[in-house]
CSV table of C-alpha atoms and ligand atoms in Angstrom, one decimal:
chain,number,residue,atom,x,y,z
A,1316,MET,CA,-36.7,0.7,10.6
A,1317,THR,CA,-35.6,2.5,13.7
A,1318,ASP,CA,-35.7,6.3,13.8
A,1319,LEU,CA,-31.9,6.5,14.1
A,1320,MET,CA,-31.4,4.3,11.0
A,1321,SER,CA,-33.9,6.5,9.0
A,1322,LYS,CA,-31.8,9.5,10.0
A,1323,ILE,CA,-28.5,7.8,9.0
A,1324,ILE,CA,-29.9,6.7,5.7
A,1325,SER,CA,-31.3,10.2,5.0
A,1326,LEU,CA,-27.9,11.8,5.9
A,1327,SER,CA,-26.1,9.3,3.7
A,1328,LYS,CA,-28.1,10.2,0.7
A,1329,ARG,CA,-28.3,14.0,1.4
A,1330,ARG,CA,-24.5,14.3,1.8
A,1331,GLY,CA,-23.4,11.8,-0.8
A,1332,PHE,CA,-22.2,8.8,1.3
A,1333,ILE,CA,-24.5,6.1,0.0
A,1334,PHE,CA,-27.2,6.0,-2.7
A,1335,GLN,CA,-29.7,3.3,-3.6
A,1336,SER,CA,-28.4,1.6,-6.7
A,1337,SER,CA,-30.3,2.3,-10.0
A,1338,GLU,CA,-32.4,4.8,-8.1
A,1339,ILE,CA,-33.8,6.6,-11.2
A,1340,TYR,CA,-35.2,3.2,-12.3
A,1341,GLY,CA,-36.8,2.6,-9.0
A,1342,GLY,CA,-33.8,1.0,-7.3
A,1343,PHE,CA,-32.4,-2.5,-7.5
A,1344,GLY,CA,-32.8,-5.2,-4.9
A,1345,SER,CA,-30.6,-4.3,-1.9
A,1346,CYS,CA,-27.7,-2.9,-4.0
A,1347,TYR,CA,-26.1,0.4,-3.0
A,1348,ASP,CA,-23.7,2.8,-4.6
A,1349,PHE,CA,-21.1,4.8,-2.6
A,1350,GLY,CA,-21.1,8.5,-3.4
A,1351,PRO,CA,-18.3,11.0,-3.3
A,1352,LEU,CA,-17.9,11.0,0.4
A,1353,GLY,CA,-18.8,7.3,0.8
A,1354,VAL,CA,-16.1,6.1,-1.6
A,1355,GLU,CA,-13.5,8.2,0.3
A,1356,MET,CA,-14.6,6.8,3.6
A,1357,LYS,CA,-14.7,3.2,2.3
A,1358,ASN,CA,-11.2,3.6,0.8
A,1359,ASN,CA,-10.0,4.9,4.2
A,1360,ILE,CA,-11.5,1.8,6.0
A,1361,LYS,CA,-9.8,-0.5,3.5
A,1362,LYS,CA,-6.5,1.4,3.7
A,1363,ALA,CA,-6.6,1.3,7.5
A,1364,TRP,CA,-7.2,-2.5,7.4
A,1365,TRP,CA,-4.5,-3.1,4.7
A,1366,GLU,CA,-1.9,-1.1,6.7
A,1367,GLU,CA,-2.8,-2.8,9.9
A,1368,MET,CA,-2.8,-6.3,8.4
A,1369,THR,CA,0.2,-6.1,6.1
A,1370,ARG,CA,2.5,-3.1,6.9
A,1371,SER,CA,2.4,-3.2,10.7
A,1372,LYS,CA,2.6,-7.0,10.9
A,1373,GLU,CA,5.4,-9.4,10.1
A,1374,ASN,CA,5.0,-12.1,7.5
A,1375,ILE,CA,1.7,-11.1,5.8
A,1376,VAL,CA,1.5,-10.6,2.1
A,1377,GLY,CA,-1.4,-9.5,-0.1
A,1378,LEU,CA,-3.3,-11.1,-3.0
A,1379,ASP,CA,-6.0,-10.0,-5.5
A,1380,ALA,CA,-7.5,-13.1,-6.9
A,1381,ALA,CA,-10.2,-13.1,-9.7
A,1382,ILE,CA,-13.9,-13.0,-8.8
A,1383,LEU,CA,-14.6,-15.7,-11.4
A,1384,MET,CA,-12.9,-19.0,-10.6
A,1385,SER,CA,-13.2,-22.7,-11.6
A,1386,PRO,CA,-16.5,-24.1,-10.4
A,1387,LYS,CA,-14.5,-27.0,-9.1
A,1388,ILE,CA,-13.4,-24.8,-6.3
A,1389,TRP,CA,-16.9,-24.3,-5.2
A,1390,GLU,CA,-17.7,-28.0,-5.4
A,1391,ALA,CA,-14.6,-28.7,-3.2
A,1392,SER,CA,-15.5,-26.0,-0.7
A,1393,GLY,CA,-19.0,-27.3,-0.3
A,1394,HIS,CA,-20.6,-24.1,-1.6
A,1395,LEU,CA,-22.5,-25.9,-4.3
A,1396,THR,CA,-23.9,-28.5,-1.9
A,1397,ALA,CA,-26.0,-28.1,1.2
A,1398,GLY,CA,-23.0,-26.4,3.0
A,1399,PHE,CA,-23.8,-23.0,1.6
A,1400,ALA,CA,-27.6,-23.1,1.5
A,1401,ASP,CA,-29.9,-21.4,3.9
A,1402,GLU,CA,-33.4,-22.7,4.7
A,1403,LEU,CA,-36.0,-20.5,3.1
A,1404,VAL,CA,-39.7,-20.3,4.1
A,1405,GLU,CA,-42.3,-18.3,2.3
A,1406,CYS,CA,-45.5,-16.8,3.6
A,1407,LYS,CA,-48.5,-18.3,1.8
A,1408,LYS,CA,-50.5,-15.1,2.2
A,1409,CYS,CA,-48.1,-12.2,1.4
A,1410,HIS,CA,-45.4,-14.2,-0.3
A,1411,HIS,CA,-42.6,-12.6,1.7
A,1412,ARG,CA,-39.6,-14.8,2.1
A,1413,PHE,CA,-37.5,-15.3,5.2
A,1414,ARG,CA,-34.5,-17.2,6.4
A,1415,LYS,CA,-35.9,-19.8,8.8
A,1416,ASP,CA,-33.1,-19.4,11.3
A,1417,PHE,CA,-33.9,-15.7,11.6
A,1418,LEU,CA,-37.6,-16.3,12.6
A,1419,GLU,CA,-38.6,-16.5,16.2
A,1420,GLU,CA,-42.2,-17.5,15.5
A,1421,SER,CA,-43.6,-20.0,13.2
A,1422,GLU,CA,-45.9,-17.5,11.4
A,1423,CYS,CA,-45.1,-14.6,9.0
A,1424,PRO,CA,-43.7,-11.6,10.9
A,1425,ASP,CA,-45.3,-9.3,8.4
A,1426,CYS,CA,-48.9,-10.5,8.2
A,1427,ALA,CA,-49.1,-13.5,10.6
A,1428,GLY,CA,-49.9,-15.7,7.6
A,1429,SER,CA,-48.8,-19.4,7.6
A,1430,LEU,CA,-45.5,-20.4,6.2
A,1431,THR,CA,-44.4,-23.0,3.7
A,1432,GLU,CA,-42.2,-25.9,4.6
A,1433,PRO,CA,-38.5,-24.8,4.6
A,1434,ARG,CA,-36.5,-25.6,1.5
A,1435,LYS,CA,-32.8,-25.2,0.8
A,1436,PHE,CA,-31.8,-22.2,-1.1
A,1437,ASN,CA,-28.3,-21.9,-2.5
A,1438,LEU,CA,-26.7,-18.5,-2.1
A,1439,MET,CA,-24.2,-18.7,-5.0
A,1440,MET,CA,-24.8,-16.3,-7.9
A,1441,LYS,CA,-24.6,-18.0,-11.3
A,1442,THR,CA,-23.3,-16.6,-14.5
A,1443,PHE,CA,-22.1,-18.0,-17.9
A,1444,VAL,CA,-18.6,-17.7,-19.2
A,1445,GLY,CA,-18.2,-17.8,-23.0
A,1446,PRO,CA,-20.7,-17.6,-25.8
A,1447,LEU,CA,-22.9,-20.5,-24.7
A,1448,GLU,CA,-25.4,-20.5,-21.9
A,1449,ASP,CA,-25.3,-24.2,-21.0
A,1450,GLU,CA,-24.3,-26.2,-17.9
A,1451,ALA,CA,-20.7,-26.6,-19.1
A,1452,SER,CA,-20.2,-22.8,-19.3
A,1453,CYS,CA,-21.8,-22.1,-15.9
A,1454,ALA,CA,-19.6,-20.2,-13.4
A,1455,TYR,CA,-20.2,-18.5,-10.1
A,1456,LEU,CA,-19.5,-15.1,-8.7
A,1457,ARG,CA,-17.4,-15.8,-5.6
A,1458,ALA,CA,-19.3,-16.0,-2.4
A,1459,GLU,CA,-16.3,-15.3,-0.3
A,1460,THR,CA,-12.8,-14.1,-1.0
A,1461,CYS,CA,-10.9,-16.7,1.0
A,1462,GLN,CA,-11.1,-19.6,-1.6
A,1463,GLY,CA,-8.9,-17.5,-3.9
A,1464,ILE,CA,-6.3,-17.5,-1.1
A,1465,TYR,CA,-6.4,-21.2,-0.5
A,1466,VAL,CA,-6.0,-22.2,-4.1
A,1467,ASN,CA,-3.1,-19.8,-4.4
A,1468,PHE,CA,-1.4,-21.1,-1.2
A,1469,LEU,CA,1.4,-22.8,-3.1
A,1470,ASN,CA,1.9,-20.0,-5.6
A,1471,VAL,CA,2.3,-17.5,-2.8
A,1472,LEU,CA,4.5,-19.8,-0.7
A,1473,ASN,CA,6.9,-20.6,-3.6
A,1474,SER,CA,7.1,-17.1,-5.0
A,1475,SER,CA,7.5,-15.2,-1.7
A,1476,ARG,CA,9.8,-17.7,0.1
A,1477,LEU,CA,7.7,-17.4,3.3
A,1478,LYS,CA,8.0,-19.7,6.3
A,1479,ILE,CA,5.1,-20.8,8.5
A,1480,PRO,CA,3.6,-19.0,10.3
A,1481,PHE,CA,2.5,-16.5,7.6
A,1482,GLY,CA,-0.6,-14.8,6.4
A,1483,ILE,CA,-2.2,-13.8,3.1
A,1484,ALA,CA,-4.5,-10.7,3.1
A,1485,GLN,CA,-7.1,-9.9,0.5
A,1486,ILE,CA,-9.8,-7.2,-0.1
A,1487,GLY,CA,-12.4,-7.9,-2.7
A,1488,LYS,CA,-16.0,-8.2,-3.7
A,1489,ALA,CA,-18.1,-11.2,-2.8
A,1490,PHE,CA,-21.7,-12.0,-3.9
A,1491,ARG,CA,-24.5,-13.9,-2.1
A,1492,ASN,CA,-28.0,-14.3,-3.2
A,1493,GLU,CA,-29.2,-13.5,0.3
A,1494,ILE,CA,-32.8,-14.4,1.0
A,1495,THR,CA,-33.4,-11.6,3.4
A,1496,PRO,CA,-31.0,-8.7,2.7
A,1497,GLY,CA,-31.7,-5.6,4.6
A,1498,ASN,CA,-30.9,-3.0,7.3
A,1499,PHE,CA,-29.4,-0.7,4.7
A,1500,ILE,CA,-25.9,-1.8,3.8
A,1501,TYR,CA,-25.7,-4.4,6.7
A,1502,ARG,CA,-26.8,-7.3,4.5
A,1503,THR,CA,-26.5,-6.9,0.8
A,1504,ARG,CA,-26.1,-9.2,-2.2
A,1505,GLU,CA,-22.9,-7.6,-3.4
A,1506,PHE,CA,-20.4,-6.6,-0.8
A,1507,GLU,CA,-16.7,-6.3,-0.1
A,1508,GLN,CA,-14.7,-8.5,2.3
A,1509,MET,CA,-11.4,-7.9,4.0
A,1510,GLU,CA,-9.9,-11.2,4.9
A,1511,LEU,CA,-6.8,-12.6,6.4
A,1512,GLN,CA,-5.9,-16.2,6.2
A,1513,TRP,CA,-3.1,-17.1,8.7
A,1514,PHE,CA,-1.3,-20.4,8.1
A,1515,CYS,CA,0.3,-21.9,11.1
A,1516,HIS,CA,1.5,-25.2,12.7
A,1517,PRO,CA,-1.4,-27.2,14.0
A,1518,LYS,CA,0.0,-27.0,17.6
A,1519,GLU,CA,0.0,-23.2,17.4
A,1520,ALA,CA,-3.5,-22.8,16.0
A,1521,ASP,CA,-5.3,-22.3,19.4
A,1522,ASP,CA,-2.9,-19.6,20.5
A,1523,PHE,CA,-3.0,-17.8,17.2
A,1524,PHE,CA,-6.8,-17.9,17.3
A,1525,GLN,CA,-6.7,-16.0,20.7
A,1526,TYR,CA,-4.0,-13.7,19.3
A,1527,TRP,CA,-6.1,-12.7,16.3
A,1528,LYS,CA,-9.2,-12.2,18.4
A,1529,LYS,CA,-7.4,-9.6,20.4
A,1530,GLU,CA,-5.7,-7.9,17.5
A,1531,ARG,CA,-9.0,-7.6,15.6
A,1532,MET,CA,-10.9,-6.1,18.5
A,1533,LYS,CA,-8.0,-3.6,19.0
A,1534,TRP,CA,-8.3,-2.5,15.4
A,1535,TYR,CA,-11.8,-1.1,15.9
A,1536,LEU,CA,-10.9,0.5,19.3
A,1537,ASP,CA,-7.8,2.2,17.8
A,1538,LEU,CA,-9.9,3.6,15.0
A,1539,GLY,CA,-12.2,5.2,17.6
A,1540,VAL,CA,-15.2,2.8,17.8
A,1541,LYS,CA,-16.8,3.0,21.3
A,1542,LYS,CA,-15.9,0.1,23.5
A,1543,GLU,CA,-19.4,-0.3,24.9
A,1544,ASN,CA,-20.7,-0.9,21.3
A,1545,LEU,CA,-18.4,-3.9,20.6
A,1546,ARG,CA,-18.3,-7.4,22.0
A,1547,PHE,CA,-17.2,-10.9,21.2
A,1548,ARG,CA,-19.7,-13.7,20.8
A,1549,ASP,CA,-18.3,-17.2,20.8
A,1550,VAL,CA,-20.2,-19.4,18.4
A,1551,GLU,CA,-21.7,-22.5,20.0
A,1552,LYS,CA,-20.4,-25.9,18.9
A,1553,GLU,CA,-23.8,-26.8,17.3
A,1554,GLU,CA,-23.8,-23.5,15.3
A,1555,LEU,CA,-20.3,-23.9,13.8
A,1556,ALA,CA,-19.9,-24.1,10.0
A,1557,HIS,CA,-18.8,-27.4,8.6
A,1558,TYR,CA,-15.2,-26.2,8.2
A,1559,ALA,CA,-14.7,-24.5,11.6
A,1560,LYS,CA,-13.2,-25.9,14.8
A,1561,ALA,CA,-13.9,-22.7,16.7
A,1562,ALA,CA,-15.4,-19.4,15.8
A,1563,THR,CA,-16.0,-16.0,17.5
A,1564,ASP,CA,-17.9,-13.1,16.1
A,1565,ILE,CA,-17.1,-9.5,16.8
A,1566,GLU,CA,-20.5,-7.9,17.2
A,1567,TYR,CA,-21.5,-4.3,17.0
A,1568,LYS,CA,-24.5,-2.8,18.8
A,1569,PHE,CA,-26.5,-1.5,15.8
A,1570,PRO,CA,-29.8,0.4,16.3
A,1571,PHE,CA,-31.4,-2.9,15.2
A,1572,GLY,CA,-29.5,-5.0,17.8
A,1573,TRP,CA,-26.1,-6.7,18.4
A,1574,LYS,CA,-25.0,-8.1,15.1
A,1575,GLU,CA,-21.9,-9.7,13.6
A,1576,ILE,CA,-19.4,-7.4,11.8
A,1577,GLU,CA,-16.5,-9.8,11.7
A,1578,GLY,CA,-15.9,-13.5,12.0
A,1579,ILE,CA,-12.8,-15.1,13.4
A,1580,HIS,CA,-12.5,-18.8,12.6
A,1581,ASN,CA,-10.1,-21.6,13.4
A,1582,ARG,CA,-10.6,-23.6,10.2
A,1583,GLY,CA,-8.1,-26.3,11.1
A,1584,GLU,CA,-6.7,-28.2,8.1
A,1585,TRP,CA,-10.0,-28.4,6.4
A,1586,ASP,CA,-9.4,-26.1,3.4
A,1587,LEU,CA,-6.0,-27.2,2.4
A,1588,SER,CA,-6.6,-30.9,2.9
A,1589,ASN,CA,-9.9,-30.7,1.0
A,1590,HIS,CA,-8.4,-28.8,-1.9
A,1591,SER,CA,-5.5,-31.3,-2.0
A,1592,LYS,CA,-8.0,-34.1,-2.3
A,1593,HIS,CA,-10.1,-32.4,-5.0
A,1594,SER,CA,-7.3,-30.9,-7.1
A,1595,GLY,CA,-4.7,-33.7,-6.8
A,1596,GLU,CA,-2.1,-31.1,-5.8
A,1597,ASP,CA,-0.2,-31.7,-2.5
A,1598,LEU,CA,-0.8,-28.6,-0.5
A,1599,ARG,CA,1.1,-29.7,2.5
A,1600,TYR,CA,3.9,-27.6,3.9
A,1601,PHE,CA,7.4,-29.1,4.4
A,1602,ASP,CA,9.4,-27.8,7.3
A,1603,GLU,CA,13.0,-28.3,6.3
A,1604,LYS,CA,14.5,-27.9,9.7
A,1605,LYS,CA,12.2,-30.3,11.4
A,1606,LYS,CA,11.8,-32.5,8.4
A,1607,GLU,CA,8.1,-32.4,9.0
A,1608,LYS,CA,5.3,-32.4,6.4
A,1609,TYR,CA,1.8,-31.3,7.3
A,1610,PHE,CA,-1.3,-29.3,6.4
A,1611,PRO,CA,-1.0,-25.9,8.0
A,1612,HIS,CA,-4.0,-24.9,10.1
A,1613,ILE,CA,-5.8,-21.8,9.2
A,1614,ILE,CA,-7.0,-18.9,11.3
A,1615,GLU,CA,-9.3,-16.6,9.4
A,1616,THR,CA,-10.4,-13.1,10.2
A,1617,SER,CA,-13.1,-11.9,7.9
A,1618,VAL,CA,-14.9,-8.5,7.9
A,1619,GLY,CA,-17.2,-6.8,5.5
A,1620,ALA,CA,-16.0,-3.4,4.3
A,1621,ASP,CA,-19.6,-2.3,3.9
A,1622,ARG,CA,-20.8,-3.8,7.2
A,1623,SER,CA,-18.0,-2.2,9.2
A,1624,PHE,CA,-18.7,1.1,7.3
A,1625,LEU,CA,-22.1,1.0,8.7
A,1626,ALA,CA,-20.8,0.4,12.2
A,1627,PHE,CA,-18.3,3.3,11.9
A,1628,LEU,CA,-21.1,5.6,10.6
A,1629,VAL,CA,-23.6,4.6,13.4
A,1630,ASP,CA,-20.9,4.9,16.0
A,1631,ALA,CA,-19.9,8.4,14.9
A,1632,TYR,CA,-23.5,9.8,14.5
A,1633,SER,CA,-24.4,12.3,17.2
A,1634,GLU,CA,-27.0,15.0,17.5
A,1635,VAL,CA,-26.8,18.2,19.5
A,1636,LYS,CA,-30.2,19.5,20.4
A,1637,GLY,CA,-30.6,23.3,20.0
A,1638,GLY,CA,-27.4,23.7,18.1
A,1639,ARG,CA,-23.9,24.1,19.3
A,1640,THR,CA,-22.5,26.7,16.9
A,1641,LYS,CA,-25.0,29.2,18.5
A,1642,THR,CA,-25.6,31.2,15.3
A,1643,THR,CA,-29.2,32.4,15.4
A,1644,GLU,CA,-30.4,30.3,12.5
A,1645,ALA,CA,-28.6,27.2,13.7
A,1646,ALA,CA,-29.7,27.5,17.3
A,1647,LYS,CA,-33.2,26.6,16.5
A,1648,GLU,CA,-32.3,23.3,14.8
A,1649,GLU,CA,-30.8,20.0,15.8
A,1650,GLU,CA,-27.1,19.7,14.7
A,1651,ILE,CA,-25.6,16.5,13.5
A,1652,VAL,CA,-21.9,15.9,14.2
A,1653,LEU,CA,-20.3,12.8,12.7
A,1654,LYS,CA,-17.5,12.0,15.1
A,1655,LEU,CA,-15.5,9.8,12.8
A,1656,GLY,CA,-12.0,8.9,13.7
A,1657,LYS,CA,-9.1,10.7,12.0
A,1658,LYS,CA,-8.2,7.9,9.7
A,1659,ILE,CA,-11.8,7.1,8.7
A,1660,ALA,CA,-13.2,10.6,8.1
A,1661,PRO,CA,-13.7,11.2,4.4
A,1662,VAL,CA,-12.7,14.9,4.6
A,1663,LYS,CA,-10.0,16.0,6.9
A,1664,LEU,CA,-10.0,19.8,6.3
A,1665,ALA,CA,-12.2,22.6,5.1
A,1666,VAL,CA,-10.9,26.0,4.1
A,1667,LEU,CA,-13.4,28.7,4.7
A,1668,PRO,CA,-13.0,32.4,4.0
A,1669,LEU,CA,-14.9,34.3,6.8
A,1670,VAL,CA,-16.8,36.3,4.2
A,1671,ARG,CA,-17.0,36.0,0.4
A,1672,ASN,CA,-17.4,39.6,-0.5
A,1673,LYS,CA,-13.8,40.5,0.3
A,1674,PRO,CA,-11.6,39.5,-2.7
A,1675,GLU,CA,-8.3,39.6,-0.7
A,1676,LEU,CA,-9.8,37.1,1.9
A,1677,VAL,CA,-11.2,34.8,-0.8
A,1678,LYS,CA,-7.9,34.9,-2.7
A,1679,LYS,CA,-5.9,34.0,0.4
A,1680,ALA,CA,-8.2,31.2,1.3
A,1681,GLU,CA,-8.1,29.8,-2.2
A,1682,GLU,CA,-4.3,29.8,-2.1
A,1683,ILE,CA,-4.3,28.0,1.1
A,1684,TYR,CA,-6.7,25.4,-0.2
A,1685,LYS,CA,-4.6,24.8,-3.3
A,1686,SER,CA,-1.5,24.4,-1.2
A,1687,LEU,CA,-3.1,21.7,1.1
A,1688,LYS,CA,-5.3,19.8,-1.3
A,1689,SER,CA,-2.6,17.4,-2.6
A,1690,ASP,CA,-1.6,16.3,0.9
A,1691,PHE,CA,-5.0,16.3,2.6
A,1692,ALA,CA,-8.6,15.4,1.7
A,1693,CYS,CA,-9.7,19.0,1.7
A,1694,TYR,CA,-12.8,21.0,1.0
A,1695,TYR,CA,-13.3,24.7,0.0
A,1696,ASP,CA,-16.5,26.4,1.0
A,1697,GLU,CA,-17.5,30.1,0.8
A,1698,VAL,CA,-21.3,29.8,0.6
A,1699,GLY,CA,-23.5,30.9,3.5
A,1700,SER,CA,-22.8,32.2,7.0
A,1701,ILE,CA,-19.7,30.8,8.8
A,1702,GLY,CA,-21.9,29.1,11.4
A,1703,ARG,CA,-23.8,27.3,8.7
A,1704,ARG,CA,-20.6,26.3,7.0
A,1705,TYR,CA,-19.2,24.8,10.2
A,1706,ARG,CA,-22.4,22.8,10.6
A,1707,ARG,CA,-22.2,21.5,7.1
A,1708,GLN,CA,-18.6,20.3,7.8
A,1709,ASP,CA,-19.6,18.8,11.2
A,1710,GLU,CA,-22.3,16.8,9.5
A,1711,ILE,CA,-19.8,15.0,7.3
A,1712,GLY,CA,-17.2,14.6,10.0
A,1713,THR,CA,-14.6,17.1,8.7
A,1714,ILE,CA,-11.9,17.1,11.4
A,1715,PHE,CA,-10.7,20.7,11.2
A,1716,CYS,CA,-12.1,23.9,9.7
A,1717,LEU,CA,-9.5,26.5,8.7
A,1718,THR,CA,-11.0,30.0,8.8
A,1719,VAL,CA,-9.3,32.8,7.0
A,1720,ASP,CA,-10.4,36.1,8.5
A,1721,PHE,CA,-9.3,39.8,8.5
A,1722,ASP,CA,-6.5,39.2,10.9
A,1723,SER,CA,-5.1,36.6,8.5
A,1724,LEU,CA,-4.4,39.3,6.0
A,1725,GLU,CA,-2.1,41.2,8.4
A,1726,LYS,CA,-0.7,38.4,10.6
A,1727,ASP,CA,-0.5,35.7,8.0
A,1728,ASP,CA,-2.3,33.1,10.2
A,1729,LEU,CA,-5.7,31.6,10.5
A,1730,THR,CA,-7.9,29.7,13.0
A,1731,VAL,CA,-8.0,26.0,13.2
A,1732,ARG,CA,-11.3,24.8,14.6
A,1733,ASP,CA,-11.5,21.3,16.1
A,1734,ARG,CA,-14.7,19.4,15.2
A,1735,ASP,CA,-15.2,17.7,18.6
A,1736,THR,CA,-14.1,20.4,21.1
A,1737,MET,CA,-15.0,23.4,18.8
A,1738,LYS,CA,-11.8,25.0,20.2
A,1739,GLN,CA,-10.1,27.5,17.9
A,1740,GLU,CA,-6.4,27.9,17.7
A,1741,ARG,CA,-4.5,30.4,15.6
A,1742,ILE,CA,-1.7,28.9,13.5
A,1743,LYS,CA,0.8,30.6,11.2
A,1744,ILE,CA,0.2,29.8,7.6
A,1745,ASN,CA,3.8,28.9,7.1
A,1746,ASP,CA,3.5,26.2,9.9
A,1747,LEU,CA,0.1,25.0,8.8
A,1748,ALA,CA,1.1,21.8,6.8
A,1749,GLU,CA,3.4,20.6,9.5
A,1750,VAL,CA,1.0,21.3,12.4
A,1751,LEU,CA,-1.9,19.6,10.5
A,1752,LYS,CA,0.2,16.5,9.7
A,1753,GLU,CA,1.0,16.1,13.3
A,1754,LYS,CA,-2.6,16.7,14.5
A,1755,LEU,CA,-3.9,14.2,11.9
A,1756,GLY,CA,-1.2,11.6,12.7
A,1757,LYS,CA,0.1,11.6,9.1
B,1086,LIG,P1,-24.3,-13.7,8.4
B,1086,LIG,O1,-24.4,-14.7,9.6
B,1086,LIG,O2,-24.5,-12.3,8.8
B,1086,LIG,O3,-24.9,-14.1,7.2
B,1086,LIG,P2,-21.8,-15.0,7.9
B,1086,LIG,O4,-21.4,-15.6,9.2
B,1086,LIG,O5,-22.3,-15.8,6.8
B,1086,LIG,O6,-22.7,-13.7,8.1
B,1086,LIG,P3,-19.1,-14.8,6.9
B,1086,LIG,O7,-19.3,-15.8,5.8
B,1086,LIG,O8,-18.3,-15.2,8.1
B,1086,LIG,O9,-20.5,-14.2,7.3
B,1086,LIG,O10,-18.5,-13.5,6.3
B,1086,LIG,C1,-17.6,-12.7,7.0
B,1086,LIG,C2,-18.0,-11.2,7.0
B,1086,LIG,O11,-18.4,-10.8,5.7
B,1086,LIG,C3,-19.2,-10.9,7.9
B,1086,LIG,O12,-18.8,-10.8,9.2
B,1086,LIG,C4,-19.7,-9.6,7.3
B,1086,LIG,O13,-19.0,-8.5,7.8
B,1086,LIG,C5,-19.4,-9.8,5.8
B,1086,LIG,N1,-20.7,-10.3,5.1
B,1086,LIG,C6,-21.1,-11.5,5.0
B,1086,LIG,N2,-22.3,-11.5,4.3
B,1086,LIG,C7,-22.6,-10.2,4.0
B,1086,LIG,C8,-23.6,-9.6,3.3
B,1086,LIG,N3,-24.6,-10.3,2.7
B,1086,LIG,N4,-23.6,-8.2,3.2
B,1086,LIG,C9,-22.6,-7.5,3.8
B,1086,LIG,N5,-21.6,-8.1,4.4
B,1086,LIG,C10,-21.5,-9.4,4.5
């Protein structure tokens, strides 16, 4: 674990972003819970994705398919066969398990012991549906959200009267019995995916693949992720999944190395033709104008909400040695500032009375807080020195601190402090909501 990751994990727990699941029972295998700030931030990520992929685009509709589906789907998709199995090796000495494709050496990276022969390990999580626990009632928690989209292709097409090209977007949980989960929420066994499946004419698939690559990279940049921490990695032909004609990963430079956060795939006609074959339903598209019937090709963009959460968090984390708020107590310490983008930050505003022993000040601050809280994710804090309170807000990425001081009582205004520049601006309370909406891009 790198020093930076330890600091991020500790901040996440201390400030209520992410907790270890079942912590009071000793935790539970690589599962995590999102705390009060974490759930706000994760919702912001999902909202930003949904708005980008549906509202700001033409011809994309949403779907929320069930997690449990007919096991026949997973047979057709290849998930129950070798297609969705990783090769597992185990150390004969310490019994730690590893994915073979992740190992650089042929010995155990933990104790240098010798390893077993690799064996296939299926990643699907099994459960039972109904009162009996037998083979016939066996079902699976979905390992990816996209299958729910493919099997609803006709339903969406017929009910929405869409024409090719069009897209179906979905956000939802997926489960994989990962052999080596780790790096905090980077690889977990339960996670959330945000996926777009774009259906197009076969001749247009290559162009749309390029189009979606650009669009998806732009999404991260627009949300404030640093350019130097993002890159494309084209997947080599030999590495391609059985369904893919071409694939590119968007990678982020985590403290533990460059790693995939999103996969963009040209899946060709594989999914629809395959489900047609297995289900007996004709999933071809009929173009009435051209009198042409064909299996649409699919371009997929697939990103983990949790994995991108970690990228946003790492990217925003910064430390200022010696303190930047310059209060005596703070100056001795290191200050953390989470420079999260405006859309992603879990708290947008904090209302702070300068002191708490002046009832008129506290009353005014409380009134302002109440008037803003239904429109903005907003905090109220009156405990501790003003410098300490600024630091607490900087640490969770609050964009603006609104300080109600003695002048506020006479002039009916307050100071708006910017998290990144620390500049303070006086704004009339009557204009506050409008000014803040503009500043936050609402
Ligand atoms: P990896 O090679 O890291 O196992 P993958 O190529 O199998 O990932 P995809 O099946 O393409 O991943 O899934 C698309 C996205 O879903 C990934 O880019 C990632 O953001 C997310 N994802 C996949 N597996 C996990 C996991 N175990 N934990 C968290 N997020 C995941």
